[in-house]
Tab-separated table of C-alpha atoms in Angstrom:
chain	number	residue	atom	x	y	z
A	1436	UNK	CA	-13.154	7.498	31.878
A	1437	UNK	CA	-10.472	5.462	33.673
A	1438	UNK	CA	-7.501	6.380	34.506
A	1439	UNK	CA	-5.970	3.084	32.603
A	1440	UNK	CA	-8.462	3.875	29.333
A	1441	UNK	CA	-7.070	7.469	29.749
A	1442	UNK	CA	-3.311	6.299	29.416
A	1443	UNK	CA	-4.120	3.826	26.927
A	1444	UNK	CA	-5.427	6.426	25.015
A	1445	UNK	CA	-3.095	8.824	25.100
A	1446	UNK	CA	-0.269	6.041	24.363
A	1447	UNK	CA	-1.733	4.883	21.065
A	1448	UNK	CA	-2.563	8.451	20.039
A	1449	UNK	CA	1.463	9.278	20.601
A	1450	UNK	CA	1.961	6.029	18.519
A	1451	UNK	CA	-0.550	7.570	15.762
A	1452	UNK	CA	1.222	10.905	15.629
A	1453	UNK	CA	4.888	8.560	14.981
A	1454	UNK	CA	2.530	7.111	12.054
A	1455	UNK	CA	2.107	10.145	10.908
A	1456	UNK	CA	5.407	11.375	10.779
A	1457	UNK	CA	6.687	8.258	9.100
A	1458	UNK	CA	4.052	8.293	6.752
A	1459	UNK	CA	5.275	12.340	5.965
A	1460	UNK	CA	8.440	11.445	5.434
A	1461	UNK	CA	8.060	8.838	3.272
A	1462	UNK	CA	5.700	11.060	1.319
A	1463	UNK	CA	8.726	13.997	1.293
A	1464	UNK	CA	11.218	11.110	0.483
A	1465	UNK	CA	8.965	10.231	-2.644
A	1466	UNK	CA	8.119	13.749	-3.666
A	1467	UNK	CA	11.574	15.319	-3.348
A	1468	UNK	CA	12.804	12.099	-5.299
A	1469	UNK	CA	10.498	12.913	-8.291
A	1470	UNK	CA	11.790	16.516	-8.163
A	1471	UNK	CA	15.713	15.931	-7.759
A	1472	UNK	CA	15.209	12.885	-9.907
A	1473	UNK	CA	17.340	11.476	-7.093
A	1474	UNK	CA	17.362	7.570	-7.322
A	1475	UNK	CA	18.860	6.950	-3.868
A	1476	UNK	CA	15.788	8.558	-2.352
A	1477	UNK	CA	13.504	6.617	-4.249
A	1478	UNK	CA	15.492	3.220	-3.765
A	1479	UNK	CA	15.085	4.671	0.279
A	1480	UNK	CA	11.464	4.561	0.603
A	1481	UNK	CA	11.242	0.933	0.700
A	1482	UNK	CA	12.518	0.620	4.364
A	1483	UNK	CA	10.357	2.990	5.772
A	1484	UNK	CA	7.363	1.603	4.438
A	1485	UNK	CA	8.156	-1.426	6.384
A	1486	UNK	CA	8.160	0.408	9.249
A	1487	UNK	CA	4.838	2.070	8.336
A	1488	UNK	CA	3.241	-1.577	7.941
A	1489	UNK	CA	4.768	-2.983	11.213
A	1490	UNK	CA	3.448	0.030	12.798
A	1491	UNK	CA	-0.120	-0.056	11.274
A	1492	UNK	CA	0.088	-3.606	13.237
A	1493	UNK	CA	0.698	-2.359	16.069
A	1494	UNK	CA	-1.857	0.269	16.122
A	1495	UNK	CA	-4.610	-1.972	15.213
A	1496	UNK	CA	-3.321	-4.545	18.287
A	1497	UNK	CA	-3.628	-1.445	20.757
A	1498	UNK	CA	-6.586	-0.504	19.656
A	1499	UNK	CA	-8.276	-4.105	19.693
A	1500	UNK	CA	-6.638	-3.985	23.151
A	1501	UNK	CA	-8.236	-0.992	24.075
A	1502	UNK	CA	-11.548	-2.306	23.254
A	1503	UNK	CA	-11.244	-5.612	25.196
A	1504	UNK	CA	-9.667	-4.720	27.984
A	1505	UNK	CA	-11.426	-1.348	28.897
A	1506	UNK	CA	-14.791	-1.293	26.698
A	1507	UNK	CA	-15.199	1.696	26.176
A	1508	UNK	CA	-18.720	3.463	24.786
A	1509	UNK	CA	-19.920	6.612	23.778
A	1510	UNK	CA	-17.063	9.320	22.433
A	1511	UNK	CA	-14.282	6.948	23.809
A	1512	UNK	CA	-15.104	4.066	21.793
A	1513	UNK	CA	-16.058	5.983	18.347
A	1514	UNK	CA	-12.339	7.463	19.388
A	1515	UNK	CA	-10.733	4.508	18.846
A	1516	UNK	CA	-12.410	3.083	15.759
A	1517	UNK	CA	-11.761	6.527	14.352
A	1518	UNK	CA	-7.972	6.180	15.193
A	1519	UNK	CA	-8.246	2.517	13.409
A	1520	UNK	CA	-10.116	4.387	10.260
A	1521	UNK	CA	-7.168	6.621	10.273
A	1522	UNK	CA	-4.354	4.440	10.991
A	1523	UNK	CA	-5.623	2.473	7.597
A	1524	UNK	CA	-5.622	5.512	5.614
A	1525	UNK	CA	-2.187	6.569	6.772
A	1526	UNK	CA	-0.799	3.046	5.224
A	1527	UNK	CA	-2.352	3.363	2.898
A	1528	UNK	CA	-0.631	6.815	1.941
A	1529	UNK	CA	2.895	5.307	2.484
A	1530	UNK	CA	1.413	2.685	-0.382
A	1531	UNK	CA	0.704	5.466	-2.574
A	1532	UNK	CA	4.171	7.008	-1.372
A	1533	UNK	CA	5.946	4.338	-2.977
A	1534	UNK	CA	4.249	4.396	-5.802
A	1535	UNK	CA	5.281	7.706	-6.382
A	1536	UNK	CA	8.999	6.951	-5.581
A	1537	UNK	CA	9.162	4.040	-8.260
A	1538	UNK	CA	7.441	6.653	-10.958
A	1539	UNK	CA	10.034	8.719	-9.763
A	1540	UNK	CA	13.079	6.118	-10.338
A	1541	UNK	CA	11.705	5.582	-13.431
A	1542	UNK	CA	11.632	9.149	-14.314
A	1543	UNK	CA	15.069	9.901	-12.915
A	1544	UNK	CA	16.481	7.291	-15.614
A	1545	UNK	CA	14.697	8.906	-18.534
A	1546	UNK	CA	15.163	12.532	-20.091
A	1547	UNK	CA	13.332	15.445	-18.262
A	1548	UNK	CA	10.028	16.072	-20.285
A	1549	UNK	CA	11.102	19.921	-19.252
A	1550	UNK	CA	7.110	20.745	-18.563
A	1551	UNK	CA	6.559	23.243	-15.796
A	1552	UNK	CA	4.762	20.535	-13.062
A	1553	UNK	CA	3.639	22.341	-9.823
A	1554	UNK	CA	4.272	19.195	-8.005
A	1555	UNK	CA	5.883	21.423	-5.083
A	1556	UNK	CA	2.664	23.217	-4.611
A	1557	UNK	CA	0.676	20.048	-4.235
A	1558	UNK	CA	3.345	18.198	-2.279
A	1559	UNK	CA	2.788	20.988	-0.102
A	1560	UNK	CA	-0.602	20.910	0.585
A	1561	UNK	CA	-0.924	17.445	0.384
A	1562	UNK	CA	1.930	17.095	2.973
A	1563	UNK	CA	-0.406	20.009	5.144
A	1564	UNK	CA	-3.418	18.239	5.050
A	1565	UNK	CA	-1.975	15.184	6.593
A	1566	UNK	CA	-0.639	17.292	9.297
A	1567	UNK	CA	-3.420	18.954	10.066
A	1568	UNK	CA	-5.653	16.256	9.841
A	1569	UNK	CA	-4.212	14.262	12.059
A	1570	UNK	CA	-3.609	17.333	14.521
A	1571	UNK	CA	-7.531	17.750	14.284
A	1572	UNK	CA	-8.451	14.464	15.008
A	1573	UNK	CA	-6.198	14.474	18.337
A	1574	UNK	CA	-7.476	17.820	19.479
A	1575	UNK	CA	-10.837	16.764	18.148
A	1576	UNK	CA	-10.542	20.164	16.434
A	1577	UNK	CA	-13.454	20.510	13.762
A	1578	UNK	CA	-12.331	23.872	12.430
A	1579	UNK	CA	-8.783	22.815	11.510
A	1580	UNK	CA	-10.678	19.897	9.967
A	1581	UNK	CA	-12.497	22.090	7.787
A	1582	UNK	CA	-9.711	23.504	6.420
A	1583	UNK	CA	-8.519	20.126	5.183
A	1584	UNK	CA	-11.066	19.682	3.268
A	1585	UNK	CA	-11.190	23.356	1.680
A	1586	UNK	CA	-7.276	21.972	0.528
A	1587	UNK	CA	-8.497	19.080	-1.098
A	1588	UNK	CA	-9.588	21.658	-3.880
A	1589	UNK	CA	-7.028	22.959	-4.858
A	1590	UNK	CA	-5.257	20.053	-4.942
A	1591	UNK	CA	-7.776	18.847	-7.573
A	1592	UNK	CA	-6.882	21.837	-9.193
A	1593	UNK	CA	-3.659	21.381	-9.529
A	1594	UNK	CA	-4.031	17.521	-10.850
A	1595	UNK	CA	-6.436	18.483	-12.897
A	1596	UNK	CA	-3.684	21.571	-14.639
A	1597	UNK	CA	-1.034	18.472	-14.380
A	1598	UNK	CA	-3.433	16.339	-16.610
A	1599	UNK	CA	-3.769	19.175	-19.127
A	1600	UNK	CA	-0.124	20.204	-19.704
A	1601	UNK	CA	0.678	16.658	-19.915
A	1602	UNK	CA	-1.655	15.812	-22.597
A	1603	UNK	CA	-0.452	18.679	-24.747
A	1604	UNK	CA	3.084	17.821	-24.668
A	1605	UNK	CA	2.082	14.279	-25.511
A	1606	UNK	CA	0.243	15.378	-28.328
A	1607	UNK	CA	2.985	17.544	-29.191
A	1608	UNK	CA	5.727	14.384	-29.225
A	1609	UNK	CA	4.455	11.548	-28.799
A	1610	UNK	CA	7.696	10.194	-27.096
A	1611	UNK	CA	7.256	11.764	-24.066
A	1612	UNK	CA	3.875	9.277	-23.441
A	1613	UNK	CA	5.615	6.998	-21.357
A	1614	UNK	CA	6.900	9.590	-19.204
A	1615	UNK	CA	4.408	11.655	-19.505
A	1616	UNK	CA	1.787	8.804	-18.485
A	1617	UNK	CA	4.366	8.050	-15.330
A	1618	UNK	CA	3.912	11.678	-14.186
A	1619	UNK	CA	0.274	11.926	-14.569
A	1620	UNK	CA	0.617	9.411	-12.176
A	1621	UNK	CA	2.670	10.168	-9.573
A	1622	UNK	CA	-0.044	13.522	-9.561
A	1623	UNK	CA	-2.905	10.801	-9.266
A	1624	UNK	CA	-1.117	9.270	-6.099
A	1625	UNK	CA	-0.503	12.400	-4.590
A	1626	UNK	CA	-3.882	13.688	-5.181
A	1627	UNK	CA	-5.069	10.434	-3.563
A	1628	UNK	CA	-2.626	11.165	-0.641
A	1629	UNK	CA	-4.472	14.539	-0.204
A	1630	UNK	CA	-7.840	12.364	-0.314
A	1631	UNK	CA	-7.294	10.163	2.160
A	1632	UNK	CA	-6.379	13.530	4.372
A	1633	UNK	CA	-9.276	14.529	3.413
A	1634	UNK	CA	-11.178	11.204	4.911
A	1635	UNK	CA	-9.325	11.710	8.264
A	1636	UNK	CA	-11.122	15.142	8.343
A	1637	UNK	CA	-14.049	13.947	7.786
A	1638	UNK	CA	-14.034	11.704	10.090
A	1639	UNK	CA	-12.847	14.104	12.810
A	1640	UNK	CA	-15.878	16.101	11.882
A	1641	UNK	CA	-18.497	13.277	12.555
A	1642	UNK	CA	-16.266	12.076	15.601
A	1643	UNK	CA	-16.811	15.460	17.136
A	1644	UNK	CA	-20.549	16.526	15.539
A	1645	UNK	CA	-21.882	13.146	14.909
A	1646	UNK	CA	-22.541	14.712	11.269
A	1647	UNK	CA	-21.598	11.968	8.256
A	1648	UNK	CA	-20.433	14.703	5.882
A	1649	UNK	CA	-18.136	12.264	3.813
A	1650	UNK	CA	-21.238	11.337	1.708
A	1651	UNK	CA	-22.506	15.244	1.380
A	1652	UNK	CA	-21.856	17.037	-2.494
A	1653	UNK	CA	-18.472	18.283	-2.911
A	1654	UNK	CA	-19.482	22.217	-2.258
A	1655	UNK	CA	-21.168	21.227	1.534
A	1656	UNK	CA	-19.837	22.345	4.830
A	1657	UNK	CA	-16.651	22.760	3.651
A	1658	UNK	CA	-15.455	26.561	4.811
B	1049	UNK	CA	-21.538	-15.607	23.137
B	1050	UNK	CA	-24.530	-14.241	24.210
B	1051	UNK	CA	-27.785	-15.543	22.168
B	1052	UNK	CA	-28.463	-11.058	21.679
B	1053	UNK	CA	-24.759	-10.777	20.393
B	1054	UNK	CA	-25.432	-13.859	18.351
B	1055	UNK	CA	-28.431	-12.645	16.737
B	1056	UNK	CA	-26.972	-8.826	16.201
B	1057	UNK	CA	-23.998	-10.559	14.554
B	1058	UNK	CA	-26.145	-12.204	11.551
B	1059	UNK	CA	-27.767	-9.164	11.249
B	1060	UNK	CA	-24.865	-7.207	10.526
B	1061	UNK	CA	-23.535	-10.573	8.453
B	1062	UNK	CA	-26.479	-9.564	6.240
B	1063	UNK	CA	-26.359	-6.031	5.993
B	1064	UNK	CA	-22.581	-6.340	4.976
B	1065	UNK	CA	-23.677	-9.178	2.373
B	1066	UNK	CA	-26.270	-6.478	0.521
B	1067	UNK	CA	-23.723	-4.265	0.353
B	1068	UNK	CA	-21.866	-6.139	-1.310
B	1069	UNK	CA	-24.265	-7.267	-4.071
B	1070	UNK	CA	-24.983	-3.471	-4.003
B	1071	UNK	CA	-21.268	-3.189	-4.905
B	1072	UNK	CA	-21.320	-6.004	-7.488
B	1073	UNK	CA	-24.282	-4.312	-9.257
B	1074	UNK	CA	-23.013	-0.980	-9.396
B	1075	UNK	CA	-19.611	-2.153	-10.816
B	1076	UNK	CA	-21.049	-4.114	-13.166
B	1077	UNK	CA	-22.955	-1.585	-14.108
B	1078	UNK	CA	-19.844	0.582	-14.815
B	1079	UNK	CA	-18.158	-1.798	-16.914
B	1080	UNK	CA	-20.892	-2.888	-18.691
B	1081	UNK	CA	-21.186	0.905	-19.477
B	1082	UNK	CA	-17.876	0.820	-20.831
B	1083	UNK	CA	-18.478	-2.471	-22.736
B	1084	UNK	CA	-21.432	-1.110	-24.829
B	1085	UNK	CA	-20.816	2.444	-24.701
B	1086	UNK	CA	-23.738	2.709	-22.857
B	1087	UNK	CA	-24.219	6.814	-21.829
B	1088	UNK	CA	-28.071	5.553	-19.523
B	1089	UNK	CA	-26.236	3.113	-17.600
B	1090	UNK	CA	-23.340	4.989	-16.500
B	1091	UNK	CA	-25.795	7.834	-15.323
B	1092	UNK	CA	-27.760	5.189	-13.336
B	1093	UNK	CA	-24.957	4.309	-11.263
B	1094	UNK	CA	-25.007	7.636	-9.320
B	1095	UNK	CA	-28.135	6.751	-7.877
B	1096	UNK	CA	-26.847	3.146	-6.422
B	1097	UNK	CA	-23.569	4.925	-5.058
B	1098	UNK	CA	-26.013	6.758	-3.015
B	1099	UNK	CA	-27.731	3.916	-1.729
B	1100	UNK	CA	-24.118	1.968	-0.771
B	1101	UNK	CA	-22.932	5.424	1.357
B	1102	UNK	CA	-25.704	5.003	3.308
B	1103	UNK	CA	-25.392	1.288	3.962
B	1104	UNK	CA	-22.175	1.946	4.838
B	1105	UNK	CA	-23.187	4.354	7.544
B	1106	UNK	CA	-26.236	2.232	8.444
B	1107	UNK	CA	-23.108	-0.869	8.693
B	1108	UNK	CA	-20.843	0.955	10.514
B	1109	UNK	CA	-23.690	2.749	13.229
B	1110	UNK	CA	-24.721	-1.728	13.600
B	1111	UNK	CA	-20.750	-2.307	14.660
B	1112	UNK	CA	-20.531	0.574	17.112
B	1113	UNK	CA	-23.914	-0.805	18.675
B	1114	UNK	CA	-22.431	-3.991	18.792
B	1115	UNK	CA	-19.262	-2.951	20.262
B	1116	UNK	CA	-20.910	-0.768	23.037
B	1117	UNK	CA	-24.044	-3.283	23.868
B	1118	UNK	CA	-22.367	-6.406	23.782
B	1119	UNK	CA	-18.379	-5.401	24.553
B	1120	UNK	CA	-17.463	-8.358	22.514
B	1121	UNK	CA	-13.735	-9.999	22.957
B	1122	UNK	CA	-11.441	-12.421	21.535
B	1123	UNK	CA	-12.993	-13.652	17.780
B	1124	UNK	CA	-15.980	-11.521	18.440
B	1125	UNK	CA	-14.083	-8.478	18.440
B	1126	UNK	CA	-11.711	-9.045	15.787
B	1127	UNK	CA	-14.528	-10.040	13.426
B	1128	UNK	CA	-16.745	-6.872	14.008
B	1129	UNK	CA	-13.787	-4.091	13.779
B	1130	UNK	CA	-12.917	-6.719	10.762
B	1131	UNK	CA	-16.627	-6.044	9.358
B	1132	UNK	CA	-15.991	-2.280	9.470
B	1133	UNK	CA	-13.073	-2.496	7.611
B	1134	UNK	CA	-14.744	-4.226	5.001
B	1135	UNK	CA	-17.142	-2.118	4.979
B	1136	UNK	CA	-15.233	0.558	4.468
B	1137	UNK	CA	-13.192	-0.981	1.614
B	1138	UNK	CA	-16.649	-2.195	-0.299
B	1139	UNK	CA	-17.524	1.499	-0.507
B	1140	UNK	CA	-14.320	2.257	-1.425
B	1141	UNK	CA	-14.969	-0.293	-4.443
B	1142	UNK	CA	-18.370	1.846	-5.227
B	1143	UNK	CA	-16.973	5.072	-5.580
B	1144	UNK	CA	-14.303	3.211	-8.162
B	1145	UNK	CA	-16.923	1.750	-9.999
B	1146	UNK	CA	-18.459	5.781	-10.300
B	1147	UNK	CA	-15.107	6.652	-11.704
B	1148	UNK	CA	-15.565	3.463	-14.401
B	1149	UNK	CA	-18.905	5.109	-15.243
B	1150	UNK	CA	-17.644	8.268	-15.367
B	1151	UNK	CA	-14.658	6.661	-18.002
B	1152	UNK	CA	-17.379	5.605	-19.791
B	1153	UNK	CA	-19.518	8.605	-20.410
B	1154	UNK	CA	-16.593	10.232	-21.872
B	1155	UNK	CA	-15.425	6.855	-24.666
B	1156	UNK	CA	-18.956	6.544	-24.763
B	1157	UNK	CA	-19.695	10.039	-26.342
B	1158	UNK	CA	-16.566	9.789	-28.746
B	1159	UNK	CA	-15.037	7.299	-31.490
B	1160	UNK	CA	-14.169	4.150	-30.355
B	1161	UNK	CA	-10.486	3.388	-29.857
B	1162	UNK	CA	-10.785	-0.468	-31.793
B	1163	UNK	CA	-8.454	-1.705	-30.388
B	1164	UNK	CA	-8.725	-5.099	-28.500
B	1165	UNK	CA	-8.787	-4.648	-24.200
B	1166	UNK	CA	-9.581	-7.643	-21.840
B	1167	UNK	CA	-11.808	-5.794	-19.645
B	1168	UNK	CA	-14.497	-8.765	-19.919
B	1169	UNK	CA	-11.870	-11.319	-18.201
B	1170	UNK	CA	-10.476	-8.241	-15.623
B	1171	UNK	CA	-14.310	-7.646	-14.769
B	1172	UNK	CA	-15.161	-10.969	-14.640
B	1173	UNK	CA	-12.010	-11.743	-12.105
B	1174	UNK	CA	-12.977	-8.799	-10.075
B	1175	UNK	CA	-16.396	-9.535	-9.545
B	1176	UNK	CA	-15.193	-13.175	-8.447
B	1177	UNK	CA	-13.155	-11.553	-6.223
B	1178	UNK	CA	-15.317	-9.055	-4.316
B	1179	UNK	CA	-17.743	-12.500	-4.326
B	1180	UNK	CA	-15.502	-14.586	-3.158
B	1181	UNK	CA	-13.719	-12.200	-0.089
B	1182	UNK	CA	-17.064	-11.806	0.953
B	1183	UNK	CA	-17.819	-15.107	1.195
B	1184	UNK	CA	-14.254	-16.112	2.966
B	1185	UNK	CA	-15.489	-13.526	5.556
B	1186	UNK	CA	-19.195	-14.561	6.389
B	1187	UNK	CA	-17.683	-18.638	6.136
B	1188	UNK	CA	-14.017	-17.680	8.062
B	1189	UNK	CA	-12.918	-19.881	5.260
B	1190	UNK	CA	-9.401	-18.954	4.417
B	1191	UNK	CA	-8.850	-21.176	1.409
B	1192	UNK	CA	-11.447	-19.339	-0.689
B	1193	UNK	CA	-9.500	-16.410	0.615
B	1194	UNK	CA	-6.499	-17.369	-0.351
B	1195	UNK	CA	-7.840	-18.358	-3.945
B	1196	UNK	CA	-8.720	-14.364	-3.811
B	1197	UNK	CA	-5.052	-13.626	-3.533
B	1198	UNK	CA	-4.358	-15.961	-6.297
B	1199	UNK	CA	-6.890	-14.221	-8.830
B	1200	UNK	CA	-5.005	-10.665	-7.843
B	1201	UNK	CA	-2.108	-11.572	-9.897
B	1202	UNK	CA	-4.081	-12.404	-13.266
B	1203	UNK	CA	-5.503	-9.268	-12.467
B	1204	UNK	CA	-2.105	-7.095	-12.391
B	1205	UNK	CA	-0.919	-8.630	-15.507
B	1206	UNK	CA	-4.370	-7.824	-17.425
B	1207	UNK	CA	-3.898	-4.478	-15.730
B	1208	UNK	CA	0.211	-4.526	-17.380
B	1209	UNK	CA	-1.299	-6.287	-20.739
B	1210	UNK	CA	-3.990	-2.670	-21.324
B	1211	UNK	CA	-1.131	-0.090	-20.330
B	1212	UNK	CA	0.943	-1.859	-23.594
B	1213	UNK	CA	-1.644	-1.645	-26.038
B	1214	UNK	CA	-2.342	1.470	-24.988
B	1215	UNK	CA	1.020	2.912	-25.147
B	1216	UNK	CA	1.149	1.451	-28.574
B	1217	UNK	CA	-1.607	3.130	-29.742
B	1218	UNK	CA	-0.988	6.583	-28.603
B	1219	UNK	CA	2.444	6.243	-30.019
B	1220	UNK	CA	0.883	5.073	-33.585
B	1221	UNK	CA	-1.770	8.055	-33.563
B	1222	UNK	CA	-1.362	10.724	-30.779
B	1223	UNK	CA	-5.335	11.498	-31.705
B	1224	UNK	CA	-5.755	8.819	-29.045
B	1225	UNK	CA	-4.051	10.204	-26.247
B	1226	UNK	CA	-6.960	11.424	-24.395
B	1227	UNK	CA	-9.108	8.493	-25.046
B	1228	UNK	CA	-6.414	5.629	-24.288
B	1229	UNK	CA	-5.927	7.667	-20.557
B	1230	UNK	CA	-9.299	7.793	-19.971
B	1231	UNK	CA	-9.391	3.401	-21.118
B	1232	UNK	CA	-6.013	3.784	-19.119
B	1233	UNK	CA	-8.133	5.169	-15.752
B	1234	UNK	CA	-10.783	2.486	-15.900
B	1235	UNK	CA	-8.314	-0.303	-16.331
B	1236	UNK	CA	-6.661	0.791	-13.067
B	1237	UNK	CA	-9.628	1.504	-10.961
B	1238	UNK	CA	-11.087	-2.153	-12.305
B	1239	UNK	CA	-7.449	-3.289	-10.883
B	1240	UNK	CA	-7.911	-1.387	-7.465
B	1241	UNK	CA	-11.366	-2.834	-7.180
B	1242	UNK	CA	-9.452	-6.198	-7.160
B	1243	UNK	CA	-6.742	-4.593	-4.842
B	1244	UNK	CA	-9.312	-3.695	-2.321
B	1245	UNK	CA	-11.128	-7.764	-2.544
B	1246	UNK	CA	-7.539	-8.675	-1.694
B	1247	UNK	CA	-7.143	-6.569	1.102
B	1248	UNK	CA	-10.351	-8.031	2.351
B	1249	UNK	CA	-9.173	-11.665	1.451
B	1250	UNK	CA	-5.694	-11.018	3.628
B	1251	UNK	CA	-8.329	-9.666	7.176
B	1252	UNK	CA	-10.146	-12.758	6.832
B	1253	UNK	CA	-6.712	-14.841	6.647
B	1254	UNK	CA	-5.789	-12.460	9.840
B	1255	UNK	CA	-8.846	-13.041	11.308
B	1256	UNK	CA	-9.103	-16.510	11.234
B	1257	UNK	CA	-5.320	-17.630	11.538
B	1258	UNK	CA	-3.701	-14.682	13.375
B	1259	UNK	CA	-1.234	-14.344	10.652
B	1260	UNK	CA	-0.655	-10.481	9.085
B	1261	UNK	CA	0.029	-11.408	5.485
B	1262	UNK	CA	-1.289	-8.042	4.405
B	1263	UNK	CA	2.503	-6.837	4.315
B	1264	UNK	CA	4.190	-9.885	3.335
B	1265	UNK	CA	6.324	-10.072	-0.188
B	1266	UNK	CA	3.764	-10.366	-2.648
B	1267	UNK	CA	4.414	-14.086	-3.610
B	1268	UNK	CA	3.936	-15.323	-0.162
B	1269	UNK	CA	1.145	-17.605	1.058
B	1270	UNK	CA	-1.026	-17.017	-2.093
B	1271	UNK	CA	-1.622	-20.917	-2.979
């Protein structure tokens, strides 16, 4: 490798860990919005998803640039169409960020449904997984990759609890379904949050073992 | 351009061009599940996910050879990492179509909600859509694209249109809930299907005029 590749490489994966901090606190922003039912927050999120989106641009230009000016093959090159892969999914979170912070305005405007919601525990792990997923694709670190994807369970788990205490209370009173159907959401985004996490990781794994395990069954390789 | 990246180039034109009547199929599939409560046909569409993970893989693998044989630049470059986004984003559109399926087995195997949901006109504007973003791409013809953009809207308000009827209904007989979120589900995956043609339809605008419009206000450049 180059020295010039080398630098290049290490600049736009500095510029992908930014992403990925803008991107978390977005996703904080939304969740701790939803939780506070703090409308400031949510009205907040707008601005730095702008700055997510310029900075997806700029990724994808350095990468491009990468590509023309150095042509790289082998590991280097499936590097950088990995980091584009990733820098995708990352807007794509701060999309589903949003989304969460306008369920969450709505929400704040509207009576508490008073339902215990672990949306903290998921938050968490969601907010983990992107974290860690990221730190495993720049250390190209398969085992911490792994452990993404063992995550990704339990945040099904959790979504899938959400869904069930939601329905009852719906079927309880039937005027908490429009709340009830915006929170059920906002757990949907953030389980898709976690999801795209978990596509980083998998990616990171097939980057580093040249093993496609994104299309495997749910129970494969993943402790 | 080199006659070798030339010919490696239509290849890939036609790989990503199956996959995308793979994609067609299995969606329609899916909804047409829906449509006639059809339990056969939303099993069947397991089999043809399978099929569109591995032309994804087989896609992606062509770009990468591309990329390190032929160390395209300029318009050759930005059309293959272009390609592999698209690629990714079609099989994105399968695995939505699954969860249709999935939607379906469930309303399939209980009593029909009767209640009257424009998911003919939402399928039929989706499937135009993945058509026609595919098309934009193999033509670099950003008018068609741009009529892509145009159909996303009459999609969103469908989308808005089955989340009121639905409410209404759940309100009327909570008995419903669980069946109106599951119509709920398939109604937005049929709109993120649509989402994901547009996202397409705004790289080939990129592509072709140099112009980001993915992050533009939403009523921007869309006629």
């Amino acid at each position: 490798m180059t020295l010039h590749l080398q630098r290049d490489l290490e600049a736009v994966k500095s510029q992908l860990l930014d992403m990925g901090s803008l991107v978390e606190k977005v996703s904080n922003q939304a969740i701790t919005a939803l939780q506070e039912r703090n409308t400031d927050l949510s009205a907040g999120v707008h601005e730095l998803d702008l700055t997510i989106d310029q900075q997806e641009v700029k990724i994808e230009e350095e990468c491009l640039k990468i590509l023309a000016l150095h042509q790289p093959v082998a590991t280097d090159l499936r590097f950088v169409v990995c980091v584009m892969k990733v820098n995708n999914d990352l807007e794509r979170m701060g999309d589903l960020a949003i989304n969460i912070a306008e369920r969450a305005s709505y929400l704040s405007s509207h009576e508490p449904l008073g339902v215990p919601l672990d949306f903290h525990r998921m938050a968490e792990l969601a907010r983990e997984m992107v974290k860690e997923s990221l730190s495993a694709l720049l250390n190209l670190d398969t085992d911490l990759a792994r452990k993404v994807l063992a995550k990704d369970d339990e945040v099904d788990e959790i979504n899938r609890q959400m869904f069930e205490i939601l329905e009852e209370i719906m079927l309880k009173d039937p005027t908490t379904i429009r709340r009830a159907i915006h929170l059920l959401s906002a757990s949907r985004h953030l389980e898709r949050i976690a999801d795209l996490a978990t596509n980083i990781a998998e990616d990171v794994v097939f980057l580093v073992e040249g093993e496609v395990i994104r299309h495997l069954p749910e129970d494969y390789n993943r402790t």
